[in-house]
Coordinates of C-alpha atoms and ligand atoms in Angstrom, one line a residue:
X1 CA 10.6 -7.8 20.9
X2 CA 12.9 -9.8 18.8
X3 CA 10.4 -12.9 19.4
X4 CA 7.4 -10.7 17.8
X5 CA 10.3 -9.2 15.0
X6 CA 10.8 -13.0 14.0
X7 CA 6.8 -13.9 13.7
X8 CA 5.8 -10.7 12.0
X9 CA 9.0 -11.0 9.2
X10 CA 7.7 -14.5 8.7
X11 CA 4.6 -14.1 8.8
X12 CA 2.5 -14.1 4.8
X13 CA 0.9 -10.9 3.8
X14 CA 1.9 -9.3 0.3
X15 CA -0.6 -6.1 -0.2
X16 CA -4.6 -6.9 0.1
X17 CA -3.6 -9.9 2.1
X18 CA -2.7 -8.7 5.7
X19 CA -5.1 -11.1 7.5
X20 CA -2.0 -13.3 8.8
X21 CA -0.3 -10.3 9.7
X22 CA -3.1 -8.8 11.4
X23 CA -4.1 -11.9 13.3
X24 CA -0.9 -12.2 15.3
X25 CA -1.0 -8.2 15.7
X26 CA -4.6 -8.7 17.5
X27 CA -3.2 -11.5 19.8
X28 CA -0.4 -9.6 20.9
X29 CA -2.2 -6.6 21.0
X30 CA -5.2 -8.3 24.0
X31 CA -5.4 -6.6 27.1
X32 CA -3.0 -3.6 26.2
X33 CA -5.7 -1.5 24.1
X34 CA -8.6 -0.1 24.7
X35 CA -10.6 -1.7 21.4
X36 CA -9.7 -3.1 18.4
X37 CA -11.0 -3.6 14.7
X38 CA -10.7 -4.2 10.8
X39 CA -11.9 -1.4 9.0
X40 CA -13.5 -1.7 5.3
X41 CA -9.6 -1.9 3.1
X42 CA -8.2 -4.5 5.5
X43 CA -6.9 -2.0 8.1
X44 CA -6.6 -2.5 11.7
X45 CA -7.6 0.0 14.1
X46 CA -6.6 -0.3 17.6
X47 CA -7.5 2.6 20.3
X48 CA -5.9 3.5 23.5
X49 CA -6.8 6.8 25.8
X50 CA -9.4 9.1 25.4
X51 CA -8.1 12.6 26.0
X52 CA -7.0 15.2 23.9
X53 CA -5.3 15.5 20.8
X54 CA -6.2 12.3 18.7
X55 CA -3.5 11.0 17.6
X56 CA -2.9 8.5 15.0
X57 CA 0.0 6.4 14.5
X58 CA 0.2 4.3 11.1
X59 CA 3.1 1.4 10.7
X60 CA 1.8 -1.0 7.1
X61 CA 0.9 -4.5 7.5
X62 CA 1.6 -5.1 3.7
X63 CA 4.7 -6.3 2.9
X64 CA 5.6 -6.5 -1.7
X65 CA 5.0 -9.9 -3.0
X66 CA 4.2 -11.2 -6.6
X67 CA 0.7 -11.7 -8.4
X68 CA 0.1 -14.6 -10.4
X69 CA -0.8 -13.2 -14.3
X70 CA -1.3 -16.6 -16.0
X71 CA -0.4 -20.3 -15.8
X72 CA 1.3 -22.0 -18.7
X73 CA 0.5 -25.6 -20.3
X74 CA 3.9 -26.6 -18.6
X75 CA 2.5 -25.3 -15.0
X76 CA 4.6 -22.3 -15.1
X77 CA 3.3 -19.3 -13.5
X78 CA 3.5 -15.5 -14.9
X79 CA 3.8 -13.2 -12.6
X80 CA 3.5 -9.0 -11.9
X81 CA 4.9 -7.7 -8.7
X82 CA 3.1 -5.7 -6.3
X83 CA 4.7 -3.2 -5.0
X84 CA 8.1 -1.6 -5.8
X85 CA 10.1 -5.5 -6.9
X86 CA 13.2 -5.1 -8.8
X87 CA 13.6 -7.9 -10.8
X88 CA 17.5 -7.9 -9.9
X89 CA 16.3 -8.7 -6.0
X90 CA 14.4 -12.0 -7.4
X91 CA 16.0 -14.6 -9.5
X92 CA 16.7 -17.7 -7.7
X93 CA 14.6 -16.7 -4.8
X94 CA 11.3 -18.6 -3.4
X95 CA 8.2 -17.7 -2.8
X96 CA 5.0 -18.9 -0.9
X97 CA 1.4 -18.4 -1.3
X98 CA -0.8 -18.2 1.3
X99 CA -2.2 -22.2 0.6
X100 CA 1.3 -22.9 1.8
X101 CA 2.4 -23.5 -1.9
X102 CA 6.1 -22.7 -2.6
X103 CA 7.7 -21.9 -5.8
X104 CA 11.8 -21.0 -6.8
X105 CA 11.7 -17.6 -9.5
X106 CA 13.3 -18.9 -12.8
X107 CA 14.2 -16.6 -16.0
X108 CA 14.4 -17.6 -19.6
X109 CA 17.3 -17.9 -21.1
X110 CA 19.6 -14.7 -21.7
X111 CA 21.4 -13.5 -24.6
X112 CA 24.0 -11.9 -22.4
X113 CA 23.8 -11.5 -19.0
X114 CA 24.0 -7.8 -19.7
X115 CA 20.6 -8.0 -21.5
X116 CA 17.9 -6.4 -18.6
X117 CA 16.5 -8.9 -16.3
X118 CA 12.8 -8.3 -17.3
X119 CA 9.8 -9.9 -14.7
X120 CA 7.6 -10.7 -18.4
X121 CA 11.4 -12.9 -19.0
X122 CA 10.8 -14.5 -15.6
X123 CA 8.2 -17.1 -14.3
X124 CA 7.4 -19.5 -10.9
X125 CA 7.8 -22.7 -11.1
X126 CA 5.9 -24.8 -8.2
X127 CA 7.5 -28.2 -9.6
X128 CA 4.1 -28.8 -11.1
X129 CA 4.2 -31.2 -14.0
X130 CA 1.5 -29.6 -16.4
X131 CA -1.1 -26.9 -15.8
X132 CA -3.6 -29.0 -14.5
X133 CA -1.6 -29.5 -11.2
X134 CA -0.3 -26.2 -11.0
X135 CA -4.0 -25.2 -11.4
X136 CA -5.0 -27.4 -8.4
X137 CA -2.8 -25.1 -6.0
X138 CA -2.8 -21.7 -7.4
X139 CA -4.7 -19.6 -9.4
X140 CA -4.6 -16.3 -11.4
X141 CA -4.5 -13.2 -9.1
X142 CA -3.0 -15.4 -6.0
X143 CA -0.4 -13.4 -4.8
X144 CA 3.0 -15.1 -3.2
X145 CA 5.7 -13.0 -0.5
X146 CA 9.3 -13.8 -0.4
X147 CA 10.5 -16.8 1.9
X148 CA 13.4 -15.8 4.7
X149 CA 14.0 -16.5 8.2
X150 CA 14.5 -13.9 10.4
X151 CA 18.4 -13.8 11.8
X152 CA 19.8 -12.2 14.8
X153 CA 23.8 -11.4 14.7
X154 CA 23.3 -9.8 17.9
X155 CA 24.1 -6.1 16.9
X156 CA 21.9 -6.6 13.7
X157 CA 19.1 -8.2 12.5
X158 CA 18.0 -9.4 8.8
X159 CA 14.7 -10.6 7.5
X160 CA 12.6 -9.9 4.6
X161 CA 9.6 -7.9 5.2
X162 CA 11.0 -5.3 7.8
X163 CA 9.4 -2.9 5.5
X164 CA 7.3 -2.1 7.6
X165 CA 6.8 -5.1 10.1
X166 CA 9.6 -3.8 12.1
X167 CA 7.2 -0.4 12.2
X168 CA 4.2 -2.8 13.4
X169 CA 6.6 -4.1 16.2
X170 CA 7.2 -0.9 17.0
X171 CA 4.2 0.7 17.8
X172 CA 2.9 -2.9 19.6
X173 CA 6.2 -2.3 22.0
X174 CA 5.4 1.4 22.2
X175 CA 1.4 1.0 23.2
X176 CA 2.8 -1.5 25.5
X177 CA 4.6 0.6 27.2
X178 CA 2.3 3.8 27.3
X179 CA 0.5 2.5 30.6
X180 CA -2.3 5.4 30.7
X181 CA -2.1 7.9 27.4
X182 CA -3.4 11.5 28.6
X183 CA -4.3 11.5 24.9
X184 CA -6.9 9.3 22.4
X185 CA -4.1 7.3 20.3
X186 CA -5.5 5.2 17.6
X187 CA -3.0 3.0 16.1
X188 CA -3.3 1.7 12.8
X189 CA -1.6 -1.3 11.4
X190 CA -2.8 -0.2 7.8
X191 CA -3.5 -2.2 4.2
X192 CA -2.0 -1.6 1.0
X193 CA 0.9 0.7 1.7
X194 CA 2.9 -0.8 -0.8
X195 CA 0.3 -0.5 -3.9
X196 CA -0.1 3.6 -3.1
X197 CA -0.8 4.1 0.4
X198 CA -4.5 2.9 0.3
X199 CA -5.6 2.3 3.8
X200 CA -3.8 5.1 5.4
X201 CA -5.8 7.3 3.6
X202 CA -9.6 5.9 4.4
X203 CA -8.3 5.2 8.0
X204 CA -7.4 8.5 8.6
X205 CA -10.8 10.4 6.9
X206 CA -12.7 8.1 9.6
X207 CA -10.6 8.7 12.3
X208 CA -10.1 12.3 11.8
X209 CA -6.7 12.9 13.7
X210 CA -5.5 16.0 15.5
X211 CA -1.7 14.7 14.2
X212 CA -0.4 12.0 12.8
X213 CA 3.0 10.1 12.5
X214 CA 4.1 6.9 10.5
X215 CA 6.6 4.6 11.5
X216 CA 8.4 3.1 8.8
X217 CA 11.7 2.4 7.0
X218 CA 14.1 4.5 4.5
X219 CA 17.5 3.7 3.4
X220 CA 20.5 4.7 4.5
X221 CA 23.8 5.6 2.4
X222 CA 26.2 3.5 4.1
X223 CA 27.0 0.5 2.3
X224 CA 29.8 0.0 -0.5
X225 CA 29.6 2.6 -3.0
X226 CA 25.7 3.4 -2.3
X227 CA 23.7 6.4 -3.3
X228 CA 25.1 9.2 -0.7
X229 CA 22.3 9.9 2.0
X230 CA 22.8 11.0 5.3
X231 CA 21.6 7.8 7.0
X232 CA 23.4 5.2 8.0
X233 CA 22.4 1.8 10.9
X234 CA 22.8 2.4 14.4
X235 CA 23.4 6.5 14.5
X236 CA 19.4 6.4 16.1
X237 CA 16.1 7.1 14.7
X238 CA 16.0 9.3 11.1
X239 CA 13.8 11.9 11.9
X240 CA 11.7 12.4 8.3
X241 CA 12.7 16.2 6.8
X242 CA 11.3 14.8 3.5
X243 CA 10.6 12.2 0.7
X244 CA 9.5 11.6 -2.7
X245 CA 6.0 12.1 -1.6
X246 CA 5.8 14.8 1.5
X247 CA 7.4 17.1 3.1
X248 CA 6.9 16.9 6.9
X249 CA 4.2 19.0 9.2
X250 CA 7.3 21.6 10.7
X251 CA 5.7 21.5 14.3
X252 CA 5.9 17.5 14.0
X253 CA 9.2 17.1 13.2
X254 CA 10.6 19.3 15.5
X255 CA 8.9 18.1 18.5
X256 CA 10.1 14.4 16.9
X257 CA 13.9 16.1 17.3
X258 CA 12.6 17.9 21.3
X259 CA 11.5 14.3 22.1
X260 CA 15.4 13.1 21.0
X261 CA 16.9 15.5 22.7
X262 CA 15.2 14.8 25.7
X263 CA 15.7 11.2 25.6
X264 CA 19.8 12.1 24.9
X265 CA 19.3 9.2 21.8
X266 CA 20.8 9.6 18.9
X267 CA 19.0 10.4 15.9
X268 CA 19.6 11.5 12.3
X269 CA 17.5 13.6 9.9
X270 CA 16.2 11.9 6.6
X271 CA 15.7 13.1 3.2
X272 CA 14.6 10.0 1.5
X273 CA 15.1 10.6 -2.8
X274 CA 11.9 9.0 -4.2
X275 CA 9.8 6.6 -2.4
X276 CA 7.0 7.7 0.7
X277 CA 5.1 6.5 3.5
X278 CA 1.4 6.3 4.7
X279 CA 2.7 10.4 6.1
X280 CA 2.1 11.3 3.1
X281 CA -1.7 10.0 2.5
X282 CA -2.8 11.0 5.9
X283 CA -1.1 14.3 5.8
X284 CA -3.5 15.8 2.2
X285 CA -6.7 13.7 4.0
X286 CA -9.2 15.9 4.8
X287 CA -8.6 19.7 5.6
X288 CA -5.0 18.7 6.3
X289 CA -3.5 16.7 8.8
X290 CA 0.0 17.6 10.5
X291 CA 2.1 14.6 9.9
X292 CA 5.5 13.0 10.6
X293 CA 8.0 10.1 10.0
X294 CA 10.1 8.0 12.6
X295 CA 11.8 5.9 10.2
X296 CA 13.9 2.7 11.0
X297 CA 17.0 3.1 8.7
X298 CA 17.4 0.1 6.5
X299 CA 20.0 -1.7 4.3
X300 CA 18.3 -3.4 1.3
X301 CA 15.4 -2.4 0.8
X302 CA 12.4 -4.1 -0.9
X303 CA 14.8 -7.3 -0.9
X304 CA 13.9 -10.5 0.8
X305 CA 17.1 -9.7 2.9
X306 CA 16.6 -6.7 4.9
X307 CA 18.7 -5.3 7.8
X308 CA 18.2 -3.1 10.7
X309 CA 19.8 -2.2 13.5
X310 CA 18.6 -3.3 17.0
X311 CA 19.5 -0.7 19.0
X312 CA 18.0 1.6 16.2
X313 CA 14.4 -0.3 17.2
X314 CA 14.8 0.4 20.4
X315 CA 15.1 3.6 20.5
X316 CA 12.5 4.1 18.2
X317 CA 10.4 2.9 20.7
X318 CA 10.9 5.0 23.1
X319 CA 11.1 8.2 20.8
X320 CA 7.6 7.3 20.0
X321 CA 6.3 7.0 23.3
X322 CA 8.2 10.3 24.3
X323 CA 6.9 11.8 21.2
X324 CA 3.4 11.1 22.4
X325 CA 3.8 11.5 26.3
X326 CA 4.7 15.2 25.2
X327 CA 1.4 15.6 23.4
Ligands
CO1 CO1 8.1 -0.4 1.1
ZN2 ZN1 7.2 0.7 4.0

């Protein structure tokens, strides 16, 4: 799993631009579904089972990135992010478009280094001379993702992009591993999460689920002097309670905690202060969808450095196929 965790976090595929992502999803994906295919906003829909309820699982392609605003006679690029950047998380980083161009973020200078770091004070530079070359490799609207490798300490594991590629991995693993569902799962690997949960919500008005759960990350309150939460890396799943967006479907979340229990994993309830998942649009979709959250606790957060916990994937794995086995 840590093979497909290292192609997926380094993979390219900032919001609207999940084709790369999908693409190695699809391969990995052959002869372990039922059917496969890219809906209208860029989502793919896989299917598995065909019995009773249907139930969709949703983990986001999309990872944030950067749009390019404008280009500058000195081949500078402006840039606005998409999806929740802090400007902070940024400076000195690189960044790639999908051509393969790479660029280091730069700032003007500062006053004070206690003035705010501001993204309309910060620009790309792709070591183009003038705007003419920079035009020759990018244009306005191209949109660049951070550049990490993924690294394994053992215990640990940091890339950029776990949000939510370590969710994809998950449910790949967990349709894997769920030999013959007694149930119709349609897994979606869905488009523009990080823009306002766009493709969750068209995917699940066509698919028209019985229940639905998304597996993706949330922070945890265990680092030096963070904000107090009760989650932390490696005490198991979180289990979602709430977040800035839903609060979750009762009967899912406690048959999330039955499946646990079961299991004898650990796991941790979350109540995530601001920020959502694709829950949240499939869950007001239609008449009303009863809808959940296995989240994979995570340090760092919308960084291009974030961290997980790989026992924490693991069993998030197999709560999600208990979770459905039980269905
Ligand atoms: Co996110
Ligand atoms: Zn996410």
């Amino acid at each position: 799993m840590k093979e497909l965790l290292k192609k997926l976090t380094e993979v390219y595929g900032p919001s609207g631009n999940e084709g790369p992502v999908l693409h190695i999803l699809q391969k990995e994906l052959k002869g372990h579904v039922d059917s496969m295919k890219i809906d209208v906003l860029g989502n793919l829909i896989v299917t598995k089972g065909r019995g009773k309820p249907r139930v969709m699982l949703a983990a986001h392609a999309d990872e944030i990135g950067v749009a390019v605003t404008h280009i500058d006679k000195n081949g500078f690029l402006r840039f606005t992010n998409v999806g929740g950047l802090r400007p902070v998380n940024m400076l000195g980083h690189r960044v790639r478009f999908q051509n393969g161009t790479l660029g280091t973020i730069g700032e003007e200078k500062r006053d004070s280094l206690k003035d705010e770091l501001k993204l309309e004070k910060m620009y790309i530079d792709i070591g183009a001379r003038d705007k003419a070359e920079a035009a020759k490799r990018v244009a306005v609207g191209d949109m660049g993702c951070f550049v990490q490798p993924f690294v394994d300490t053992g215990s640990r594991l940091i890339a950029k992009a776990f949000d939510d590629r370590v969710g994809c991995a998950i449910v790949v693993e967990a349709l894997k591993r769920m030999r013959k569902p007694a149930c119709s799962i349609f897994a979606v690997f869905t488009a523009q999460e990080e823009v306002g949960v766009r493709g969750a919500r068209t995917a699940a008005y066509g698919i028209k689920p019985d229940v639905a759960v998304a597996v993706d990350i949330t922070g945890t309150g265990d680092t030096p002097e963070s904000r107090t939460m009760a989650v932390g890396l490696g005490k198991g799943p979180a289990i979602k309670v709430m977040d800035g967006g839903m609060l979750a479907s009762p009967q899912v979340k406690e048959a999330l905690i039955a499946a646990a229990k079961r299991l004898r994993i650990p796991y941790q309830l979350e109540v995530l202060i601001g920020g959502t998942t694709d829950a949240w649009g499939i869950q007001v979709t239609l008449e009303g969808i009863p809808s959940g959250v296995i989240s994979i606790p995570t340090r760092y957060a919308h960084t291009p450095s974030e961290m997980v916990d790989a026992r924490d994937v693991e069993n998030c794995v197999r709560l999600l196929v208990e979770y459905v086995r039980s269905l």
